[in-house]
mmCIF file with all atom_site columns, C-alpha atoms in Angstrom:
data_model
loop_
_atom_site.group_PDB
_atom_site.id
_atom_site.type_symbol
_atom_site.label_atom_id
_atom_site.label_alt_id
_atom_site.label_comp_id
_atom_site.label_asym_id
_atom_site.label_entity_id
_atom_site.label_seq_id
_atom_site.pdbx_PDB_ins_code
_atom_site.Cartn_x
_atom_site.Cartn_y
_atom_site.Cartn_z
_atom_site.occupancy
_atom_site.B_iso_or_equiv
_atom_site.pdbx_formal_charge
_atom_site.auth_seq_id
_atom_site.auth_comp_id
_atom_site.auth_asym_id
_atom_site.auth_atom_id
_atom_site.pdbx_PDB_model_num
ATOM 1   C CA . GLY A 1 1   ? -91.691  190.987 145.505 1.00 0.00 ? 1   GLY A CA 1
ATOM 2   C CA . ALA A 1 2   ? -90.580  192.222 148.874 1.00 0.00 ? 2   ALA A CA 1
ATOM 3   C CA . VAL A 1 3   ? -94.185  193.362 150.281 1.00 0.00 ? 3   VAL A CA 1
ATOM 4   C CA . VAL A 1 4   ? -94.865  194.488 153.598 1.00 0.00 ? 4   VAL A CA 1
ATOM 5   C CA . SER A 1 5   ? -97.973  195.112 154.806 1.00 0.00 ? 5   SER A CA 1
ATOM 6   C CA . GLN A 1 6   ? -99.498  196.447 158.329 1.00 0.00 ? 6   GLN A CA 1
ATOM 7   C CA . HIS A 1 7   ? -102.587 195.999 160.069 1.00 0.00 ? 7   HIS A CA 1
ATOM 8   C CA . PRO A 1 8   ? -104.911 197.834 160.950 1.00 0.00 ? 8   PRO A CA 1
ATOM 9   C CA . SER A 1 9   ? -104.142 200.956 158.373 1.00 0.00 ? 9   SER A CA 1
ATOM 10  C CA . TRP A 1 10  ? -105.819 203.397 161.099 1.00 0.00 ? 10  TRP A CA 1
ATOM 11  C CA . VAL A 1 11  ? -106.935 202.890 164.912 1.00 0.00 ? 11  VAL A CA 1
ATOM 12  C CA . ILE A 1 12  ? -108.975 205.307 167.119 1.00 0.00 ? 12  ILE A CA 1
ATOM 13  C CA . CYS A 1 13  ? -108.631 204.387 170.893 1.00 0.00 ? 13  CYS A CA 1
ATOM 14  C CA . LYS A 1 14  ? -109.514 205.715 173.991 1.00 0.00 ? 14  LYS A CA 1
ATOM 15  C CA . SER A 1 15  ? -107.014 207.242 175.960 1.00 0.00 ? 15  SER A CA 1
ATOM 16  C CA . GLY A 1 16  ? -105.470 204.241 178.442 1.00 0.00 ? 16  GLY A CA 1
ATOM 17  C CA . THR A 1 17  ? -106.026 201.558 176.444 1.00 0.00 ? 17  THR A CA 1
ATOM 18  C CA . SER A 1 18  ? -103.507 199.393 174.478 1.00 0.00 ? 18  SER A CA 1
ATOM 19  C CA . VAL A 1 19  ? -103.152 198.756 170.565 1.00 0.00 ? 19  VAL A CA 1
ATOM 20  C CA . LYS A 1 20  ? -101.396 196.523 168.565 1.00 0.00 ? 20  LYS A CA 1
ATOM 21  C CA . ILE A 1 21  ? -100.092 197.047 165.392 1.00 0.00 ? 21  ILE A CA 1
ATOM 22  C CA . GLU A 1 22  ? -98.959  194.367 162.892 1.00 0.00 ? 22  GLU A CA 1
ATOM 23  C CA . CYS A 1 23  ? -96.467  194.282 160.526 1.00 0.00 ? 23  CYS A CA 1
ATOM 24  C CA . ARG A 1 24  ? -95.696  191.491 157.793 1.00 0.00 ? 24  ARG A CA 1
ATOM 25  C CA . SER A 1 25  ? -93.293  190.060 155.159 1.00 0.00 ? 25  SER A CA 1
ATOM 26  C CA . LEU A 1 26  ? -95.830  188.595 152.320 1.00 0.00 ? 26  LEU A CA 1
ATOM 27  C CA . ASP A 1 27  ? -93.233  187.581 150.004 1.00 0.00 ? 27  ASP A CA 1
ATOM 28  C CA . PHE A 1 28  ? -90.000  187.214 152.157 1.00 0.00 ? 28  PHE A CA 1
ATOM 29  C CA . GLN A 1 29  ? -88.497  186.050 155.379 1.00 0.00 ? 29  GLN A CA 1
ATOM 30  C CA . ALA A 1 30  ? -87.417  189.123 157.271 1.00 0.00 ? 30  ALA A CA 1
ATOM 31  C CA . THR A 1 31  ? -84.624  188.618 159.963 1.00 0.00 ? 31  THR A CA 1
ATOM 32  C CA . THR A 1 32  ? -85.164  192.020 160.936 1.00 0.00 ? 32  THR A CA 1
ATOM 33  C CA . MET A 1 33  ? -87.839  194.498 160.965 1.00 0.00 ? 33  MET A CA 1
ATOM 34  C CA . PHE A 1 34  ? -87.713  198.083 162.122 1.00 0.00 ? 34  PHE A CA 1
ATOM 35  C CA . TRP A 1 35  ? -90.550  200.616 163.580 1.00 0.00 ? 35  TRP A CA 1
ATOM 36  C CA . TYR A 1 36  ? -90.513  204.050 162.712 1.00 0.00 ? 36  TYR A CA 1
ATOM 37  C CA . ARG A 1 37  ? -92.873  206.947 163.886 1.00 0.00 ? 37  ARG A CA 1
ATOM 38  C CA . GLN A 1 38  ? -93.575  209.651 161.676 1.00 0.00 ? 38  GLN A CA 1
ATOM 39  C CA . PHE A 1 39  ? -94.899  212.959 162.870 1.00 0.00 ? 39  PHE A CA 1
ATOM 40  C CA . PRO A 1 40  ? -97.072  215.454 160.126 1.00 0.00 ? 40  PRO A CA 1
ATOM 41  C CA . LYS A 1 41  ? -94.689  216.852 157.671 1.00 0.00 ? 41  LYS A CA 1
ATOM 42  C CA . GLN A 1 42  ? -91.664  215.401 158.988 1.00 0.00 ? 42  GLN A CA 1
ATOM 43  C CA . SER A 1 43  ? -89.287  212.646 158.318 1.00 0.00 ? 43  SER A CA 1
ATOM 44  C CA . LEU A 1 44  ? -89.276  209.138 159.814 1.00 0.00 ? 44  LEU A CA 1
ATOM 45  C CA . MET A 1 45  ? -88.003  208.520 163.359 1.00 0.00 ? 45  MET A CA 1
ATOM 46  C CA . LEU A 1 46  ? -86.653  205.120 164.241 1.00 0.00 ? 46  LEU A CA 1
ATOM 47  C CA . MET A 1 47  ? -88.015  203.648 167.507 1.00 0.00 ? 47  MET A CA 1
ATOM 48  C CA . ALA A 1 48  ? -86.707  200.181 167.808 1.00 0.00 ? 48  ALA A CA 1
ATOM 49  C CA . THR A 1 49  ? -84.872  197.362 165.634 1.00 0.00 ? 49  THR A CA 1
ATOM 50  C CA . SER A 1 50  ? -86.410  193.830 166.066 1.00 0.00 ? 50  SER A CA 1
ATOM 51  C CA . ASN A 1 51  ? -84.733  190.257 165.078 1.00 0.00 ? 51  ASN A CA 1
ATOM 52  C CA . GLU A 1 52  ? -86.416  187.870 165.158 1.00 0.00 ? 52  GLU A CA 1
ATOM 53  C CA . GLY A 1 53  ? -86.292  185.168 168.417 1.00 0.00 ? 53  GLY A CA 1
ATOM 54  C CA . SER A 1 54  ? -84.367  188.157 170.380 1.00 0.00 ? 54  SER A CA 1
ATOM 55  C CA . LYS A 1 55  ? -85.517  191.065 172.287 1.00 0.00 ? 55  LYS A CA 1
ATOM 56  C CA . ALA A 1 56  ? -85.608  194.465 170.386 1.00 0.00 ? 56  ALA A CA 1
ATOM 57  C CA . THR A 1 57  ? -83.395  197.231 170.233 1.00 0.00 ? 57  THR A CA 1
ATOM 58  C CA . TYR A 1 58  ? -84.764  200.289 171.121 1.00 0.00 ? 58  TYR A CA 1
ATOM 59  C CA . GLU A 1 59  ? -83.590  203.912 170.300 1.00 0.00 ? 59  GLU A CA 1
ATOM 60  C CA . GLN A 1 60  ? -82.425  206.469 172.617 1.00 0.00 ? 60  GLN A CA 1
ATOM 61  C CA . GLY A 1 61  ? -85.649  208.255 174.385 1.00 0.00 ? 61  GLY A CA 1
ATOM 62  C CA . VAL A 1 62  ? -88.164  205.343 173.301 1.00 0.00 ? 62  VAL A CA 1
ATOM 63  C CA . GLU A 1 63  ? -89.681  204.059 176.081 1.00 0.00 ? 63  GLU A CA 1
ATOM 64  C CA . LYS A 1 64  ? -89.215  199.876 175.874 1.00 0.00 ? 64  LYS A CA 1
ATOM 65  C CA . ASP A 1 65  ? -92.165  199.343 178.524 1.00 0.00 ? 65  ASP A CA 1
ATOM 66  C CA . LYS A 1 66  ? -94.412  201.626 176.530 1.00 0.00 ? 66  LYS A CA 1
ATOM 67  C CA . PHE A 1 67  ? -93.875  200.267 172.913 1.00 0.00 ? 67  PHE A CA 1
ATOM 68  C CA . LEU A 1 68  ? -93.688  196.856 173.310 1.00 0.00 ? 68  LEU A CA 1
ATOM 69  C CA . ILE A 1 69  ? -92.304  195.050 170.179 1.00 0.00 ? 69  ILE A CA 1
ATOM 70  C CA . ASN A 1 70  ? -92.157  191.472 169.429 1.00 0.00 ? 70  ASN A CA 1
ATOM 71  C CA . HIS A 1 71  ? -90.897  189.821 166.292 1.00 0.00 ? 71  HIS A CA 1
ATOM 72  C CA . ALA A 1 72  ? -91.808  185.991 166.977 1.00 0.00 ? 72  ALA A CA 1
ATOM 73  C CA . SER A 1 73  ? -91.556  184.931 163.228 1.00 0.00 ? 73  SER A CA 1
ATOM 74  C CA . LEU A 1 74  ? -89.625  185.527 160.311 1.00 0.00 ? 74  LEU A CA 1
ATOM 75  C CA . THR A 1 75  ? -92.594  186.951 158.814 1.00 0.00 ? 75  THR A CA 1
ATOM 76  C CA . LEU A 1 76  ? -94.102  189.054 161.682 1.00 0.00 ? 76  LEU A CA 1
ATOM 77  C CA . SER A 1 77  ? -93.306  191.685 164.355 1.00 0.00 ? 77  SER A CA 1
ATOM 78  C CA . THR A 1 78  ? -95.832  193.313 166.423 1.00 0.00 ? 78  THR A CA 1
ATOM 79  C CA . LEU A 1 79  ? -95.611  196.900 168.092 1.00 0.00 ? 79  LEU A CA 1
ATOM 80  C CA . THR A 1 80  ? -98.249  197.293 170.966 1.00 0.00 ? 80  THR A CA 1
ATOM 81  C CA . VAL A 1 81  ? -98.526  200.725 172.208 1.00 0.00 ? 81  VAL A CA 1
ATOM 82  C CA . THR A 1 82  ? -99.763  200.163 176.266 1.00 0.00 ? 82  THR A CA 1
ATOM 83  C CA . SER A 1 83  ? -101.736 202.495 177.969 1.00 0.00 ? 83  SER A CA 1
ATOM 84  C CA . ALA A 1 84  ? -102.028 205.169 175.039 1.00 0.00 ? 84  ALA A CA 1
ATOM 85  C CA . HIS A 1 85  ? -102.337 208.679 175.573 1.00 0.00 ? 85  HIS A CA 1
ATOM 86  C CA . PRO A 1 86  ? -102.990 211.677 172.903 1.00 0.00 ? 86  PRO A CA 1
ATOM 87  C CA . GLU A 1 87  ? -99.148  212.223 172.253 1.00 0.00 ? 87  GLU A CA 1
ATOM 88  C CA . ASP A 1 88  ? -98.508  208.958 171.209 1.00 0.00 ? 88  ASP A CA 1
ATOM 89  C CA . SER A 1 89  ? -100.887 209.745 168.214 1.00 0.00 ? 89  SER A CA 1
ATOM 90  C CA . SER A 1 90  ? -98.875  209.611 165.452 1.00 0.00 ? 90  SER A CA 1
ATOM 91  C CA . PHE A 1 91  ? -98.357  207.405 161.750 1.00 0.00 ? 91  PHE A CA 1
ATOM 92  C CA . TYR A 1 92  ? -95.898  204.196 162.340 1.00 0.00 ? 92  TYR A CA 1
ATOM 93  C CA . ILE A 1 93  ? -94.450  202.524 159.693 1.00 0.00 ? 93  ILE A CA 1
ATOM 94  C CA . CYS A 1 94  ? -92.474  199.306 159.832 1.00 0.00 ? 94  CYS A CA 1
ATOM 95  C CA . SER A 1 95  ? -90.177  198.170 157.248 1.00 0.00 ? 95  SER A CA 1
ATOM 96  C CA . ALA A 1 96  ? -88.490  194.819 156.487 1.00 0.00 ? 96  ALA A CA 1
ATOM 97  C CA . LYS A 1 97  ? -85.198  193.489 155.402 1.00 0.00 ? 97  LYS A CA 1
ATOM 98  C CA . PHE A 1 98  ? -83.170  190.447 153.933 1.00 0.00 ? 98  PHE A CA 1
ATOM 99  C CA . THR A 1 99  ? -80.688  189.110 155.708 1.00 0.00 ? 99  THR A CA 1
ATOM 100 C CA . GLY A 1 100 ? -77.062  189.981 154.635 1.00 0.00 ? 100 GLY A CA 1
ATOM 101 C CA . GLU A 1 101 ? -78.717  192.971 152.588 1.00 0.00 ? 101 GLU A CA 1
ATOM 102 C CA . GLU A 1 102 ? -79.379  196.521 153.477 1.00 0.00 ? 102 GLU A CA 1
ATOM 103 C CA . THR A 1 103 ? -82.241  197.757 151.591 1.00 0.00 ? 103 THR A CA 1
ATOM 104 C CA . GLN A 1 104 ? -85.105  198.372 153.769 1.00 0.00 ? 104 GLN A CA 1
ATOM 105 C CA . TYR A 1 105 ? -89.269  197.569 152.418 1.00 0.00 ? 105 TYR A CA 1
ATOM 106 C CA . PHE A 1 106 ? -91.593  199.427 153.889 1.00 0.00 ? 106 PHE A CA 1
ATOM 107 C CA . GLY A 1 107 ? -95.295  199.032 154.894 1.00 0.00 ? 107 GLY A CA 1
ATOM 108 C CA . PRO A 1 108 ? -98.007  201.232 154.259 1.00 0.00 ? 108 PRO A CA 1
ATOM 109 C CA . GLY A 1 109 ? -98.393  202.515 158.093 1.00 0.00 ? 109 GLY A CA 1
ATOM 110 C CA . THR A 1 110 ? -100.822 202.678 160.341 1.00 0.00 ? 110 THR A CA 1
ATOM 111 C CA . ARG A 1 111 ? -102.487 206.084 161.358 1.00 0.00 ? 111 ARG A CA 1
ATOM 112 C CA . LEU A 1 112 ? -103.036 206.020 165.379 1.00 0.00 ? 112 LEU A CA 1
ATOM 113 C CA . LEU A 1 113 ? -105.331 208.658 166.745 1.00 0.00 ? 113 LEU A CA 1
ATOM 114 C CA . VAL A 1 114 ? -105.612 208.331 170.522 1.00 0.00 ? 114 VAL A CA 1
ATOM 115 C CA . LEU A 1 115 ? -108.432 210.486 171.837 1.00 0.00 ? 115 LEU A CA 1
ATOM 116 C CA . ALA B 2 1   ? -72.929  207.972 162.306 1.00 0.00 ? 1   ALA B CA 1
ATOM 117 C CA . GLN B 2 2   ? -74.425  209.610 158.912 1.00 0.00 ? 2   GLN B CA 1
ATOM 118 C CA . SER B 2 3   ? -76.665  212.671 158.253 1.00 0.00 ? 3   SER B CA 1
ATOM 119 C CA . VAL B 2 4   ? -78.609  213.444 154.941 1.00 0.00 ? 4   VAL B CA 1
ATOM 120 C CA . THR B 2 5   ? -79.413  217.096 154.123 1.00 0.00 ? 5   THR B CA 1
ATOM 121 C CA . GLN B 2 6   ? -82.184  217.716 151.174 1.00 0.00 ? 6   GLN B CA 1
ATOM 122 C CA . LEU B 2 7   ? -81.726  221.547 150.683 1.00 0.00 ? 7   LEU B CA 1
ATOM 123 C CA . ASP B 2 8   ? -85.388  222.103 149.652 1.00 0.00 ? 8   ASP B CA 1
ATOM 124 C CA . SER B 2 9   ? -88.282  221.373 151.427 1.00 0.00 ? 9   SER B CA 1
ATOM 125 C CA . GLN B 2 10  ? -90.537  221.786 148.341 1.00 0.00 ? 10  GLN B CA 1
ATOM 126 C CA . VAL B 2 11  ? -90.080  221.932 144.874 1.00 0.00 ? 11  VAL B CA 1
ATOM 127 C CA . PRO B 2 12  ? -92.827  223.357 142.603 1.00 0.00 ? 12  PRO B CA 1
ATOM 128 C CA . VAL B 2 13  ? -92.696  222.257 139.068 1.00 0.00 ? 13  VAL B CA 1
ATOM 129 C CA . PHE B 2 14  ? -94.809  222.263 135.721 1.00 0.00 ? 14  PHE B CA 1
ATOM 130 C CA . GLU B 2 15  ? -95.880  219.108 134.412 1.00 0.00 ? 15  GLU B CA 1
ATOM 131 C CA . GLU B 2 16  ? -93.434  217.697 131.828 1.00 0.00 ? 16  GLU B CA 1
ATOM 132 C CA . ALA B 2 17  ? -90.688  219.817 133.172 1.00 0.00 ? 17  ALA B CA 1
ATOM 133 C CA . PRO B 2 18  ? -87.560  218.251 134.058 1.00 0.00 ? 18  PRO B CA 1
ATOM 134 C CA . VAL B 2 19  ? -86.753  218.380 138.056 1.00 0.00 ? 19  VAL B CA 1
ATOM 135 C CA . GLU B 2 20  ? -83.922  218.043 139.968 1.00 0.00 ? 20  GLU B CA 1
ATOM 136 C CA . LEU B 2 21  ? -83.894  217.101 143.880 1.00 0.00 ? 21  LEU B CA 1
ATOM 137 C CA . ARG B 2 22  ? -80.987  217.484 145.645 1.00 0.00 ? 22  ARG B CA 1
ATOM 138 C CA . CYS B 2 23  ? -79.581  215.242 148.684 1.00 0.00 ? 23  CYS B CA 1
ATOM 139 C CA . ASN B 2 24  ? -76.088  215.758 150.308 1.00 0.00 ? 24  ASN B CA 1
ATOM 140 C CA . TYR B 2 25  ? -74.547  213.561 153.280 1.00 0.00 ? 25  TYR B CA 1
ATOM 141 C CA . SER B 2 26  ? -71.851  213.041 155.479 1.00 0.00 ? 26  SER B CA 1
ATOM 142 C CA . SER B 2 27  ? -70.345  210.345 156.784 1.00 0.00 ? 27  SER B CA 1
ATOM 143 C CA . SER B 2 28  ? -66.901  208.891 158.250 1.00 0.00 ? 28  SER B CA 1
ATOM 144 C CA . VAL B 2 29  ? -67.668  205.077 156.283 1.00 0.00 ? 29  VAL B CA 1
ATOM 145 C CA . SER B 2 30  ? -68.677  204.437 153.235 1.00 0.00 ? 30  SER B CA 1
ATOM 146 C CA . VAL B 2 31  ? -72.166  204.168 152.717 1.00 0.00 ? 31  VAL B CA 1
ATOM 147 C CA . TYR B 2 32  ? -75.388  202.902 150.725 1.00 0.00 ? 32  TYR B CA 1
ATOM 148 C CA . LEU B 2 33  ? -77.609  205.387 149.574 1.00 0.00 ? 33  LEU B CA 1
ATOM 149 C CA . PHE B 2 34  ? -81.558  205.183 148.709 1.00 0.00 ? 34  PHE B CA 1
ATOM 150 C CA . TRP B 2 35  ? -84.076  207.592 147.377 1.00 0.00 ? 35  TRP B CA 1
ATOM 151 C CA . TYR B 2 36  ? -87.892  206.657 148.538 1.00 0.00 ? 36  TYR B CA 1
ATOM 152 C CA . VAL B 2 37  ? -91.558  208.410 147.722 1.00 0.00 ? 37  VAL B CA 1
ATOM 153 C CA . GLN B 2 38  ? -94.013  208.823 149.827 1.00 0.00 ? 38  GLN B CA 1
ATOM 154 C CA . TYR B 2 39  ? -97.600  209.368 148.583 1.00 0.00 ? 39  TYR B CA 1
ATOM 155 C CA . PRO B 2 40  ? -99.801  210.891 151.060 1.00 0.00 ? 40  PRO B CA 1
ATOM 156 C CA . ASN B 2 41  ? -100.888 209.027 153.639 1.00 0.00 ? 41  ASN B CA 1
ATOM 157 C CA . GLN B 2 42  ? -99.189  205.714 152.769 1.00 0.00 ? 42  GLN B CA 1
ATOM 158 C CA . GLY B 2 43  ? -95.737  204.276 153.488 1.00 0.00 ? 43  GLY B CA 1
ATOM 159 C CA . LEU B 2 44  ? -92.721  204.614 151.576 1.00 0.00 ? 44  LEU B CA 1
ATOM 160 C CA . GLN B 2 45  ? -91.753  203.056 148.081 1.00 0.00 ? 45  GLN B CA 1
ATOM 161 C CA . LEU B 2 46  ? -88.309  202.154 147.110 1.00 0.00 ? 46  LEU B CA 1
ATOM 162 C CA . LEU B 2 47  ? -87.753  204.593 143.981 1.00 0.00 ? 47  LEU B CA 1
ATOM 163 C CA . LEU B 2 48  ? -84.009  203.708 143.590 1.00 0.00 ? 48  LEU B CA 1
ATOM 164 C CA . LYS B 2 49  ? -80.662  202.548 145.397 1.00 0.00 ? 49  LYS B CA 1
ATOM 165 C CA . TYR B 2 50  ? -76.965  202.583 145.007 1.00 0.00 ? 50  TYR B CA 1
ATOM 166 C CA . LEU B 2 51  ? -75.043  200.176 146.131 1.00 0.00 ? 51  LEU B CA 1
ATOM 167 C CA . SER B 2 52  ? -71.846  199.675 144.175 1.00 0.00 ? 52  SER B CA 1
ATOM 168 C CA . GLY B 2 53  ? -71.012  199.843 140.845 1.00 0.00 ? 53  GLY B CA 1
ATOM 169 C CA . SER B 2 54  ? -71.954  202.527 138.149 1.00 0.00 ? 54  SER B CA 1
ATOM 170 C CA . THR B 2 55  ? -72.562  206.042 139.807 1.00 0.00 ? 55  THR B CA 1
ATOM 171 C CA . LEU B 2 56  ? -75.820  206.637 137.511 1.00 0.00 ? 56  LEU B CA 1
ATOM 172 C CA . VAL B 2 57  ? -78.608  204.724 138.794 1.00 0.00 ? 57  VAL B CA 1
ATOM 173 C CA . LYS B 2 58  ? -81.914  204.367 137.200 1.00 0.00 ? 58  LYS B CA 1
ATOM 174 C CA . GLY B 2 59  ? -84.996  203.511 139.426 1.00 0.00 ? 59  GLY B CA 1
ATOM 175 C CA . ILE B 2 60  ? -88.649  203.248 138.735 1.00 0.00 ? 60  ILE B CA 1
ATOM 176 C CA . ASN B 2 61  ? -91.446  205.815 136.992 1.00 0.00 ? 61  ASN B CA 1
ATOM 177 C CA . GLY B 2 62  ? -88.446  207.325 135.017 1.00 0.00 ? 62  GLY B CA 1
ATOM 178 C CA . PHE B 2 63  ? -86.446  208.419 138.127 1.00 0.00 ? 63  PHE B CA 1
ATOM 179 C CA . GLU B 2 64  ? -82.610  208.002 138.148 1.00 0.00 ? 64  GLU B CA 1
ATOM 180 C CA . ALA B 2 65  ? -79.722  209.705 140.803 1.00 0.00 ? 65  ALA B CA 1
ATOM 181 C CA . GLU B 2 66  ? -76.349  210.263 140.214 1.00 0.00 ? 66  GLU B CA 1
ATOM 182 C CA . PHE B 2 67  ? -74.022  209.132 143.331 1.00 0.00 ? 67  PHE B CA 1
ATOM 183 C CA . ASN B 2 68  ? -71.029  211.774 143.085 1.00 0.00 ? 68  ASN B CA 1
ATOM 184 C CA . LYS B 2 69  ? -68.564  210.543 146.181 1.00 0.00 ? 69  LYS B CA 1
ATOM 185 C CA . SER B 2 70  ? -66.592  213.768 145.880 1.00 0.00 ? 70  SER B CA 1
ATOM 186 C CA . GLN B 2 71  ? -69.339  216.222 146.278 1.00 0.00 ? 71  GLN B CA 1
ATOM 187 C CA . THR B 2 72  ? -71.227  213.438 148.824 1.00 0.00 ? 72  THR B CA 1
ATOM 188 C CA . SER B 2 73  ? -74.602  214.198 146.723 1.00 0.00 ? 73  SER B CA 1
ATOM 189 C CA . PHE B 2 74  ? -77.074  211.772 145.355 1.00 0.00 ? 74  PHE B CA 1
ATOM 190 C CA . HIS B 2 75  ? -79.098  214.012 143.397 1.00 0.00 ? 75  HIS B CA 1
ATOM 191 C CA . LEU B 2 76  ? -82.404  212.626 142.322 1.00 0.00 ? 76  LEU B CA 1
ATOM 192 C CA . ARG B 2 77  ? -83.477  213.287 138.827 1.00 0.00 ? 77  ARG B CA 1
ATOM 193 C CA . LYS B 2 78  ? -86.442  213.228 135.927 1.00 0.00 ? 78  LYS B CA 1
ATOM 194 C CA . PRO B 2 79  ? -86.514  214.524 132.605 1.00 0.00 ? 79  PRO B CA 1
ATOM 195 C CA . SER B 2 80  ? -90.780  214.922 132.703 1.00 0.00 ? 80  SER B CA 1
ATOM 196 C CA . VAL B 2 81  ? -92.455  214.788 135.437 1.00 0.00 ? 81  VAL B CA 1
ATOM 197 C CA . HIS B 2 82  ? -96.301  213.644 135.570 1.00 0.00 ? 82  HIS B CA 1
ATOM 198 C CA . ILE B 2 83  ? -99.015  215.009 138.243 1.00 0.00 ? 83  ILE B CA 1
ATOM 199 C CA . SER B 2 84  ? -98.839  211.540 139.458 1.00 0.00 ? 84  SER B CA 1
ATOM 200 C CA . ASP B 2 85  ? -95.593  212.451 140.443 1.00 0.00 ? 85  ASP B CA 1
ATOM 201 C CA . THR B 2 86  ? -96.618  214.588 143.456 1.00 0.00 ? 86  THR B CA 1
ATOM 202 C CA . ALA B 2 87  ? -95.540  213.124 146.583 1.00 0.00 ? 87  ALA B CA 1
ATOM 203 C CA . GLU B 2 88  ? -92.643  213.302 149.490 1.00 0.00 ? 88  GLU B CA 1
ATOM 204 C CA . TYR B 2 89  ? -89.554  212.177 148.507 1.00 0.00 ? 89  TYR B CA 1
ATOM 205 C CA . PHE B 2 90  ? -87.034  210.964 151.169 1.00 0.00 ? 90  PHE B CA 1
ATOM 206 C CA . CYS B 2 91  ? -83.008  210.228 150.654 1.00 0.00 ? 91  CYS B CA 1
ATOM 207 C CA . ALA B 2 92  ? -81.372  207.841 153.054 1.00 0.00 ? 92  ALA B CA 1
ATOM 208 C CA . VAL B 2 93  ? -77.963  206.782 153.322 1.00 0.00 ? 93  VAL B CA 1
ATOM 209 C CA . ILE B 2 94  ? -76.844  203.498 155.941 1.00 0.00 ? 94  ILE B CA 1
ATOM 210 C CA . GLY B 2 95  ? -73.231  202.438 156.661 1.00 0.00 ? 95  GLY B CA 1
ATOM 211 C CA . VAL B 2 96  ? -71.855  199.983 154.474 1.00 0.00 ? 96  VAL B CA 1
ATOM 212 C CA . TYR B 2 97  ? -71.424  196.639 156.900 1.00 0.00 ? 97  TYR B CA 1
ATOM 213 C CA . GLY B 2 98  ? -74.711  197.642 158.542 1.00 0.00 ? 98  GLY B CA 1
ATOM 214 C CA . TYR B 2 99  ? -72.577  199.501 160.901 1.00 0.00 ? 99  TYR B CA 1
ATOM 215 C CA . SER B 2 100 ? -75.293  202.305 161.370 1.00 0.00 ? 100 SER B CA 1
ATOM 216 C CA . THR B 2 101 ? -78.955  202.568 160.936 1.00 0.00 ? 101 THR B CA 1
ATOM 217 C CA . LEU B 2 102 ? -80.592  204.034 158.101 1.00 0.00 ? 102 LEU B CA 1
ATOM 218 C CA . THR B 2 103 ? -80.617  207.670 158.282 1.00 0.00 ? 103 THR B CA 1
ATOM 219 C CA . PHE B 2 104 ? -83.436  209.847 156.407 1.00 0.00 ? 104 PHE B CA 1
ATOM 220 C CA . GLY B 2 105 ? -83.292  213.149 154.906 1.00 0.00 ? 105 GLY B CA 1
ATOM 221 C CA . LYS B 2 106 ? -86.119  215.875 156.149 1.00 0.00 ? 106 LYS B CA 1
ATOM 222 C CA . GLY B 2 107 ? -88.137  214.887 152.750 1.00 0.00 ? 107 GLY B CA 1
ATOM 223 C CA . THR B 2 108 ? -88.825  217.227 150.067 1.00 0.00 ? 108 THR B CA 1
ATOM 224 C CA . MET B 2 109 ? -92.024  217.620 148.919 1.00 0.00 ? 109 MET B CA 1
ATOM 225 C CA . LEU B 2 110 ? -92.299  217.760 144.555 1.00 0.00 ? 110 LEU B CA 1
ATOM 226 C CA . LEU B 2 111 ? -95.799  219.589 143.659 1.00 0.00 ? 111 LEU B CA 1
ATOM 227 C CA . VAL B 2 112 ? -96.479  219.223 140.316 1.00 0.00 ? 112 VAL B CA 1
ATOM 228 C CA . SER B 2 113 ? -99.071  221.338 138.510 1.00 0.00 ? 113 SER B CA 1
ATOM 229 C CA . PRO B 2 114 ? -100.516 221.575 135.469 1.00 0.00 ? 114 PRO B CA 1
#
């Protein structure tokens, strides 16, 4: 149980285009989902926390207009990187948790390469 | 706020040897503790967690960890490692009652050689 999927697993795009990444909880309802970014050989950096039906809470230094997060249902959150640039290239990982529990279950990650 | 220190960035070990990956934390509130494993180009998989109760926690793949409140540590151990255990291991903490976000250590790369 507690499986989280991400799609796509990798994406290559041209600079200036927008990319959408989906995060789904497959076998549970996730009232809260999280988006992380991971640079090579580094730890995870929390970008934002999203609760179903409400606006995401972004961490300091994360541009909310650049990284659009939508959590429209209890099983789906999306991260859209708008007008992507090479510096946005990274590994993006989502996680989800049950209501009332602090354990986060992570997706397999999405590798974004912006050319 | 919490912080997590993983003292070893890399731990090389031979197959079938025991291993300990160290994790220390600091926090002004009580915490829940987690160990996650990340294989190359993959997401994080939960190894084990401490929420309450017995301070010795057993997880998947033969790993266990012991919560030591006085030393603010949560070291991960395995009595006999396999080649397949080669991966990055992250220790993470979060304040009880959700008063904080999940804070990760910088990770420890476990390198198991034959």
